[in-house]
PDB file of C-alpha atoms and ligand atoms in Angstrom:
ATOM      1  CA  MET A 604     -27.235 -54.421  28.757  1.00  0.00           C
ATOM      2  CA  LYS A 605     -25.904 -54.799  32.271  1.00  0.00           C
ATOM      3  CA  ILE A 606     -22.409 -55.453  33.643  1.00  0.00           C
ATOM      4  CA  VAL A 607     -21.843 -56.578  37.221  1.00  0.00           C
ATOM      5  CA  VAL A 608     -18.378 -55.813  38.628  1.00  0.00           C
ATOM      6  CA  ILE A 609     -17.266 -58.187  41.392  1.00  0.00           C
ATOM      7  CA  GLN A 610     -14.241 -57.360  43.544  1.00  0.00           C
ATOM      8  CA  GLY A 611     -12.659 -59.937  45.828  1.00  0.00           C
ATOM      9  CA  PRO A 612     -10.858 -59.824  49.172  1.00  0.00           C
ATOM     10  CA  ASN A 613      -8.669 -56.894  50.213  1.00  0.00           C
ATOM     11  CA  LEU A 614      -9.561 -54.830  47.152  1.00  0.00           C
ATOM     12  CA  ASN A 615     -11.536 -52.573  49.506  1.00  0.00           C
ATOM     13  CA  MET A 616      -8.066 -51.589  50.786  1.00  0.00           C
ATOM     14  CA  LEU A 617      -6.784 -50.236  47.482  1.00  0.00           C
ATOM     15  CA  GLY A 618      -5.041 -46.904  47.979  1.00  0.00           C
ATOM     16  CA  VAL A 619      -3.746 -48.093  51.363  1.00  0.00           C
ATOM     17  CA  ARG A 620      -2.593 -51.601  50.594  1.00  0.00           C
ATOM     18  CA  GLU A 621       0.895 -52.239  49.078  1.00  0.00           C
ATOM     19  CA  GLN A 622       0.864 -49.115  46.944  1.00  0.00           C
ATOM     20  CA  HIS A 623       4.132 -50.130  45.260  1.00  0.00           C
ATOM     21  CA  ILE A 624       2.198 -53.053  43.722  1.00  0.00           C
ATOM     22  CA  TYR A 625      -1.400 -51.849  43.427  1.00  0.00           C
ATOM     23  CA  GLY A 626      -0.926 -48.077  43.118  1.00  0.00           C
ATOM     24  CA  PRO A 627      -2.550 -45.168  44.960  1.00  0.00           C
ATOM     25  CA  MET A 628      -6.052 -45.318  43.482  1.00  0.00           C
ATOM     26  CA  LYS A 629      -8.995 -46.209  45.736  1.00  0.00           C
ATOM     27  CA  LEU A 630     -11.618 -48.749  44.700  1.00  0.00           C
ATOM     28  CA  GLU A 631     -14.394 -46.139  44.735  1.00  0.00           C
ATOM     29  CA  ASP A 632     -12.385 -43.968  42.314  1.00  0.00           C
ATOM     30  CA  ILE A 633     -11.902 -46.907  39.940  1.00  0.00           C
ATOM     31  CA  HIS A 634     -15.638 -47.569  40.143  1.00  0.00           C
ATOM     32  CA  ALA A 635     -16.478 -43.907  39.501  1.00  0.00           C
ATOM     33  CA  GLN A 636     -14.447 -44.028  36.262  1.00  0.00           C
ATOM     34  CA  MET A 637     -16.143 -47.273  35.223  1.00  0.00           C
ATOM     35  CA  LYS A 638     -19.577 -45.797  35.963  1.00  0.00           C
ATOM     36  CA  ASN A 639     -18.769 -42.787  33.749  1.00  0.00           C
ATOM     37  CA  PHE A 640     -17.699 -45.001  30.889  1.00  0.00           C
ATOM     38  CA  ALA A 641     -20.776 -47.222  31.298  1.00  0.00           C
ATOM     39  CA  GLU A 642     -23.056 -44.177  31.165  1.00  0.00           C
ATOM     40  CA  GLN A 643     -21.323 -42.900  28.032  1.00  0.00           C
ATOM     41  CA  ASN A 644     -22.009 -46.262  26.405  1.00  0.00           C
ATOM     42  CA  GLY A 645     -25.588 -46.711  27.624  1.00  0.00           C
ATOM     43  CA  VAL A 646     -24.677 -49.702  29.762  1.00  0.00           C
ATOM     44  CA  GLU A 647     -26.074 -50.410  33.216  1.00  0.00           C
ATOM     45  CA  ILE A 648     -23.424 -51.216  35.836  1.00  0.00           C
ATOM     46  CA  GLU A 649     -23.456 -52.552  39.394  1.00  0.00           C
ATOM     47  CA  PHE A 650     -20.530 -52.890  41.818  1.00  0.00           C
ATOM     48  CA  PHE A 651     -19.972 -55.491  44.520  1.00  0.00           C
ATOM     49  CA  GLN A 652     -17.007 -56.129  46.809  1.00  0.00           C
ATOM     50  CA  SER A 653     -16.635 -58.866  49.406  1.00  0.00           C
ATOM     51  CA  ASN A 654     -13.883 -60.422  51.446  1.00  0.00           C
ATOM     52  CA  LEU A 655     -15.906 -63.639  51.746  1.00  0.00           C
ATOM     53  CA  GLU A 656     -15.791 -66.483  49.244  1.00  0.00           C
ATOM     54  CA  GLY A 657     -19.428 -67.569  49.788  1.00  0.00           C
ATOM     55  CA  GLU A 658     -20.729 -64.033  49.281  1.00  0.00           C
ATOM     56  CA  ILE A 659     -18.900 -63.862  45.966  1.00  0.00           C
ATOM     57  CA  VAL A 660     -20.431 -67.208  44.938  1.00  0.00           C
ATOM     58  CA  ASP A 661     -23.892 -65.887  45.929  1.00  0.00           C
ATOM     59  CA  LYS A 662     -23.355 -62.700  43.910  1.00  0.00           C
ATOM     60  CA  ILE A 663     -22.299 -64.643  40.801  1.00  0.00           C
ATOM     61  CA  GLN A 664     -25.426 -66.811  41.123  1.00  0.00           C
ATOM     62  CA  GLU A 665     -27.581 -63.667  41.467  1.00  0.00           C
ATOM     63  CA  CYS A 666     -26.228 -62.496  38.107  1.00  0.00           C
ATOM     64  CA  LEU A 667     -28.255 -65.217  36.415  1.00  0.00           C
ATOM     65  CA  GLY A 668     -31.085 -63.530  34.529  1.00  0.00           C
ATOM     66  CA  ASP A 669     -29.824 -60.124  35.677  1.00  0.00           C
ATOM     67  CA  ALA A 670     -26.407 -59.481  34.106  1.00  0.00           C
ATOM     68  CA  ASP A 671     -25.145 -59.803  30.535  1.00  0.00           C
ATOM     69  CA  GLY A 672     -21.501 -59.646  31.545  1.00  0.00           C
ATOM     70  CA  ILE A 673     -19.314 -60.008  34.624  1.00  0.00           C
ATOM     71  CA  ILE A 674     -16.048 -58.195  35.272  1.00  0.00           C
ATOM     72  CA  ILE A 675     -14.328 -59.884  38.185  1.00  0.00           C
ATOM     73  CA  ASN A 676     -11.139 -59.511  40.151  1.00  0.00           C
ATOM     74  CA  PRO A 677     -11.320 -62.534  42.454  1.00  0.00           C
ATOM     75  CA  ALA A 678      -8.042 -61.345  44.049  1.00  0.00           C
ATOM     76  CA  ALA A 679      -6.431 -64.109  46.151  1.00  0.00           C
ATOM     77  CA  TYR A 680      -9.385 -66.420  45.445  1.00  0.00           C
ATOM     78  CA  SER A 681      -8.244 -66.566  41.806  1.00  0.00           C
ATOM     79  CA  HIS A 682      -5.513 -68.914  42.970  1.00  0.00           C
ATOM     80  CA  THR A 683      -7.580 -71.052  45.340  1.00  0.00           C
ATOM     81  CA  SER A 684     -11.337 -70.994  44.827  1.00  0.00           C
ATOM     82  CA  ILE A 685     -12.915 -73.906  43.003  1.00  0.00           C
ATOM     83  CA  ALA A 686     -16.274 -72.623  44.340  1.00  0.00           C
ATOM     84  CA  ILE A 687     -15.938 -69.269  42.533  1.00  0.00           C
ATOM     85  CA  ARG A 688     -14.721 -71.004  39.403  1.00  0.00           C
ATOM     86  CA  ASP A 689     -17.719 -73.384  39.478  1.00  0.00           C
ATOM     87  CA  ALA A 690     -20.136 -70.487  40.015  1.00  0.00           C
ATOM     88  CA  LEU A 691     -18.728 -68.625  36.997  1.00  0.00           C
ATOM     89  CA  SER A 692     -18.972 -71.790  34.972  1.00  0.00           C
ATOM     90  CA  ALA A 693     -22.529 -72.500  36.158  1.00  0.00           C
ATOM     91  CA  VAL A 694     -24.097 -69.163  35.218  1.00  0.00           C
ATOM     92  CA  GLU A 695     -22.607 -69.185  31.695  1.00  0.00           C
ATOM     93  CA  ILE A 696     -22.401 -65.381  31.610  1.00  0.00           C
ATOM     94  CA  PRO A 697     -19.293 -64.068  29.826  1.00  0.00           C
ATOM     95  CA  ALA A 698     -16.715 -62.947  32.389  1.00  0.00           C
ATOM     96  CA  ILE A 699     -13.512 -60.956  32.076  1.00  0.00           C
ATOM     97  CA  GLU A 700     -10.977 -61.379  34.878  1.00  0.00           C
ATOM     98  CA  VAL A 701      -8.895 -58.367  35.881  1.00  0.00           C
ATOM     99  CA  HIS A 702      -5.723 -58.225  37.954  1.00  0.00           C
ATOM    100  CA  LEU A 703      -4.138 -54.893  38.733  1.00  0.00           C
ATOM    101  CA  SER A 704      -0.704 -56.470  38.983  1.00  0.00           C
ATOM    102  CA  ASN A 705       0.964 -58.784  36.499  1.00  0.00           C
ATOM    103  CA  ILE A 706       0.376 -62.035  38.380  1.00  0.00           C
ATOM    104  CA  HIS A 707       2.756 -63.821  35.996  1.00  0.00           C
ATOM    105  CA  ALA A 708       5.666 -61.676  37.137  1.00  0.00           C
ATOM    106  CA  ARG A 709       5.084 -62.305  40.851  1.00  0.00           C
ATOM    107  CA  GLU A 710       5.320 -65.229  43.293  1.00  0.00           C
ATOM    108  CA  ASP A 711       4.806 -68.696  41.838  1.00  0.00           C
ATOM    109  CA  PHE A 712       1.544 -69.223  43.751  1.00  0.00           C
ATOM    110  CA  ARG A 713       0.009 -66.230  41.919  1.00  0.00           C
ATOM    111  CA  LYS A 714       0.963 -67.411  38.432  1.00  0.00           C
ATOM    112  CA  LYS A 715      -1.980 -69.796  38.150  1.00  0.00           C
ATOM    113  CA  SER A 716      -5.539 -68.489  38.175  1.00  0.00           C
ATOM    114  CA  ILE A 717      -8.115 -71.257  38.279  1.00  0.00           C
ATOM    115  CA  THR A 718     -10.945 -68.763  37.792  1.00  0.00           C
ATOM    116  CA  ALA A 719      -9.321 -67.360  34.638  1.00  0.00           C
ATOM    117  CA  GLU A 720      -9.730 -70.771  33.044  1.00  0.00           C
ATOM    118  CA  VAL A 721     -13.501 -70.216  32.856  1.00  0.00           C
ATOM    119  CA  SER A 722     -13.296 -66.551  31.802  1.00  0.00           C
ATOM    120  CA  ALA A 723     -13.710 -65.144  28.312  1.00  0.00           C
ATOM    121  CA  GLY A 724     -10.603 -63.000  28.779  1.00  0.00           C
ATOM    122  CA  VAL A 725      -7.973 -61.914  31.285  1.00  0.00           C
ATOM    123  CA  ILE A 726      -6.268 -58.553  31.784  1.00  0.00           C
ATOM    124  CA  ALA A 727      -3.309 -58.376  34.151  1.00  0.00           C
ATOM    125  CA  GLY A 728      -0.628 -55.842  34.960  1.00  0.00           C
ATOM    126  CA  MET A 729      -2.348 -52.729  33.592  1.00  0.00           C
ATOM    127  CA  GLY A 730      -3.287 -51.269  36.986  1.00  0.00           C
ATOM    128  CA  PRO A 731      -6.696 -49.553  37.261  1.00  0.00           C
ATOM    129  CA  PHE A 732      -6.705 -49.029  33.466  1.00  0.00           C
ATOM    130  CA  GLY A 733      -7.241 -52.790  33.221  1.00  0.00           C
ATOM    131  CA  TYR A 734     -10.827 -52.281  34.393  1.00  0.00           C
ATOM    132  CA  HIS A 735     -11.399 -49.807  31.552  1.00  0.00           C
ATOM    133  CA  LEU A 736      -9.961 -52.298  29.058  1.00  0.00           C
ATOM    134  CA  ALA A 737     -12.231 -54.973  30.524  1.00  0.00           C
ATOM    135  CA  MET A 738     -15.245 -52.742  29.959  1.00  0.00           C
ATOM    136  CA  VAL A 739     -14.303 -52.112  26.335  1.00  0.00           C
ATOM    137  CA  GLY A 740     -13.902 -55.866  25.845  1.00  0.00           C
ATOM    138  CA  MET A 741     -17.120 -56.712  27.662  1.00  0.00           C
ATOM    139  CA  ILE A 742     -19.199 -54.199  25.694  1.00  0.00           C
ATOM    140  CA  GLN A 743     -17.817 -55.745  22.484  1.00  0.00           C
ATOM    141  CA  ILE A 744     -18.662 -59.287  23.672  1.00  0.00           C
ATOM    142  CA  MET A 745     -22.194 -58.281  24.755  1.00  0.00           C
ATOM    143  CA  GLN A 746     -22.835 -56.528  21.419  1.00  0.00           C
ATOM    144  CA  GLU A 747     -21.663 -59.606  19.492  1.00  0.00           C
ATOM    145  CA  ILE A 748     -23.942 -61.884  21.541  1.00  0.00           C
ATOM    146  CA  LYS A 749     -26.912 -59.523  21.074  1.00  0.00           C
ATOM    147  CA  ALA A 750     -26.320 -59.341  17.300  1.00  0.00           C
ATOM    148  CA  MET A 751     -26.236 -63.140  17.157  1.00  0.00           C
ATOM    149  CA  GLN A 752     -29.454 -63.426  19.181  1.00  0.00           C
ATOM    150  CA  ASP A 753     -31.194 -60.794  16.985  1.00  0.00           C
ATOM    151  CA  ALA A 754     -30.149 -62.643  13.814  1.00  0.00           C
ATOM    152  CA  GLN A 755     -31.437 -65.922  15.237  1.00  0.00           C
ATOM    153  CA  GLN A 756     -34.778 -64.352  16.154  1.00  0.00           C
ATOM    154  CA  GLU A 757     -35.121 -62.884  12.662  1.00  0.00           C
ATOM    155  CA  GLN A 758     -34.480 -66.326  11.146  1.00  0.00           C
ATOM    156  CA  GLU A 759     -37.104 -67.921  13.381  1.00  0.00           C
ATOM    157  CA  ALA A 760     -39.731 -65.223  12.600  1.00  0.00           C
TER     158      ALA A 760
HETATM  159  C1  DQA B1793      -4.679 -59.270  42.499  1.00  0.00           C
HETATM  160  C2  DQA B1793      -3.541 -60.288  42.471  1.00  0.00           C
HETATM  161  C3  DQA B1793      -3.760 -61.388  43.511  1.00  0.00           C
HETATM  162  O1  DQA B1793      -2.699 -62.321  43.478  1.00  0.00           O
HETATM  163  C4  DQA B1793      -3.827 -60.775  44.894  1.00  0.00           C
HETATM  164  O2  DQA B1793      -4.100 -61.774  45.849  1.00  0.00           O
HETATM  165  C5  DQA B1793      -4.770 -59.647  44.999  1.00  0.00           C
HETATM  166  C6  DQA B1793      -4.876 -58.695  43.889  1.00  0.00           C
HETATM  167  C7  DQA B1793      -4.436 -58.103  41.527  1.00  0.00           C
HETATM  168  O3  DQA B1793      -5.403 -57.386  41.245  1.00  0.00           O
HETATM  169  O4  DQA B1793      -3.314 -57.881  41.079  1.00  0.00           O
HETATM  170  O5  DQA B1793      -5.399 -59.442  46.019  1.00  0.00           O
HETATM  171  O6  DQA B1793      -5.869 -59.923  42.086  1.00  0.00           O
END
């Protein structure tokens, strides 16, 4: 089972950027924790960060036939990108959207996420721990899908 983690614009600046909102942790440290947890659970994991909308669309498309689950923080594109939303919808791979901050408690323009509407679940406001929660949720979803597929195969045999 493989999870691809996709991080949107300005998340490469975590640890420097608006620490009062996003905290002091760097993206590579968040990813190191996720990698540890993935290893403990026998799950393959890949990380990708881009500041460019098209590159994020490309990465989502590349997940087709490669990933069983996507954990994504589209960052500002959550509020604007129909292209990222359509890509998530097109690949039909379960996705969990993560926001470090509670987007519902911030400016009005952040309260709506158009990408969340095509995600299996959303975690917001839990800081870096939200990525851990997303992994727990994604492993559960992937196991449920695999169990369903195994049962179907057994029926067909
Ligand atoms: C964010 C919230 C977005 O509104 C913002 O544009 C970000 C980060 C978060 O993780 O809280 O860049 O996605």
